[in-house]
């Protein structure tokens, strides 16, 4: 067998980067969702208090 095609090397490089970017995006979205929910609950609590 000769040297592997260049495409597989690029794919092997791009796949982990895409996976890491997806994990980071999911983590940031989850943190932002929790923060927004907590802020909304806090605002509602403050509105309820006289």
XYZ file of N, CA and C in Angstrom:
150
model
N 0.840 -1.212 0.000
C 0.000 0.000 0.000
C 0.867 1.252 0.000
N 0.425 2.241 -0.728
C 1.152 3.509 -0.766
C 0.721 4.376 0.401
N 1.189 5.607 0.437
C 0.802 6.520 1.512
C -0.696 6.784 1.428
N -1.368 6.927 2.548
C -2.820 7.171 2.546
C -3.139 8.500 1.872
N -4.310 8.594 1.286
C -4.701 9.849 0.618
C -4.742 11.013 1.593
N -4.560 12.196 1.060
C -4.503 13.380 1.898
C -5.847 13.659 2.568
N -6.916 13.243 1.927
C -8.256 13.518 2.457
C -8.435 12.913 3.851
N -7.950 11.696 4.041
C -8.146 11.047 5.334
C -7.401 11.808 6.427
N -6.228 12.378 6.076
C -5.479 13.129 7.083
C -6.233 14.388 7.478
N -6.780 15.069 6.493
C -7.561 16.282 6.788
C -8.790 15.912 7.612
N -9.420 14.789 7.252
C -10.613 14.359 7.972
C -10.250 14.018 9.422
N -9.100 13.333 9.607
C -8.667 12.962 10.953
C -8.345 14.206 11.774
N -7.977 15.287 11.103
C -7.668 16.521 11.819
C -8.943 17.313 12.117
N -9.866 17.316 11.170
C -11.076 18.135 11.300
C -12.081 17.508 12.265
N -12.166 16.188 12.277
C -13.198 15.524 13.084
C -13.080 15.835 14.578
N -11.891 15.685 15.189
C -11.799 16.006 16.621
C -12.064 17.476 16.913
N -11.649 18.354 16.012
C -11.886 19.786 16.220
C -13.383 20.076 16.194
N -14.090 19.463 15.243
C -15.536 19.664 15.157
C -16.235 19.093 16.394
N -15.740 17.945 16.854
C -16.329 17.328 18.045
C -16.120 18.221 19.268
N -14.917 18.775 19.386
C -14.620 19.651 20.513
C -15.469 20.922 20.443
N -15.612 21.475 19.242
C -16.420 22.685 19.085
C -17.882 22.399 19.449
N -18.378 21.237 19.056
C -19.749 20.869 19.395
C -19.942 20.720 20.894
N -18.962 20.101 21.558
C -19.053 19.925 23.003
C -19.011 21.277 23.708
N -18.135 22.168 23.237
C -18.046 23.496 23.847
C -19.344 24.265 23.644
N -19.905 24.179 22.441
C -21.151 24.892 22.155
C -22.274 24.366 23.053
N -22.345 23.048 23.220
C -23.386 22.467 24.070
C -23.199 22.912 25.519
N -21.946 22.941 25.973
C -21.685 23.363 27.340
C -22.053 24.817 27.571
N -21.672 25.670 26.626
C -22.000 27.089 26.770
C -23.505 27.305 26.732
N -24.199 26.565 25.830
C -25.653 26.726 25.722
C -26.323 26.294 27.022
N -25.827 25.189 27.611
C -26.426 24.694 28.855
C -26.205 25.692 29.989
N -24.969 26.206 30.093
C -24.683 27.179 31.152
C -25.536 28.434 30.979
N -25.653 28.906 29.740
C -26.440 30.112 29.482
C -27.909 29.858 29.806
N -28.386 28.647 29.474
C -29.780 28.313 29.749
C -30.038 28.316 31.251
N -29.121 27.697 32.021
C -29.281 27.688 33.474
C -29.239 29.108 34.033
N -28.303 29.926 33.519
C -28.163 31.287 34.027
C -29.412 32.108 33.717
N -29.954 31.946 32.521
C -31.150 32.696 32.149
C -32.342 32.261 32.995
N -32.448 30.965 33.227
C -33.559 30.462 34.050
C -33.457 30.988 35.473
N -32.242 30.973 36.028
C -32.049 31.464 37.393
C -32.328 32.961 37.464
N -31.886 33.707 36.464
C -32.118 35.152 36.457
C -33.612 35.448 36.359
N -34.328 34.646 35.558
C -35.767 34.865 35.411
C -36.477 34.564 36.723
N -36.058 33.481 37.394
C -36.677 33.131 38.673
C -36.386 34.215 39.709
N -35.158 34.731 39.693
C -34.794 35.775 40.648
C -35.617 37.038 40.389
N -35.790 37.385 39.111
C -36.574 38.569 38.775
C -38.031 38.392 39.209
N -38.566 37.208 38.994
C -39.955 36.950 39.395
C -40.079 37.030 40.919
N -39.088 36.543 41.621
C -39.122 36.589 43.083
C -39.081 38.043 43.565
N -38.242 38.844 42.912
C -38.135 40.240 43.304
C -39.442 40.991 42.993
N -40.082 40.615 41.883
C -41.348 41.276 41.540
C -42.433 40.907 42.526
N -42.391 39.683 43.051
C -43.438 39.245 43.966
C -43.317 39.947 45.328
N -42.093 40.241 45.745
C -41.915 40.881 47.030
C -42.407 42.328 46.985
N -43.060 42.792 48.027
C -43.584 44.162 48.056
C -42.477 45.199 48.177
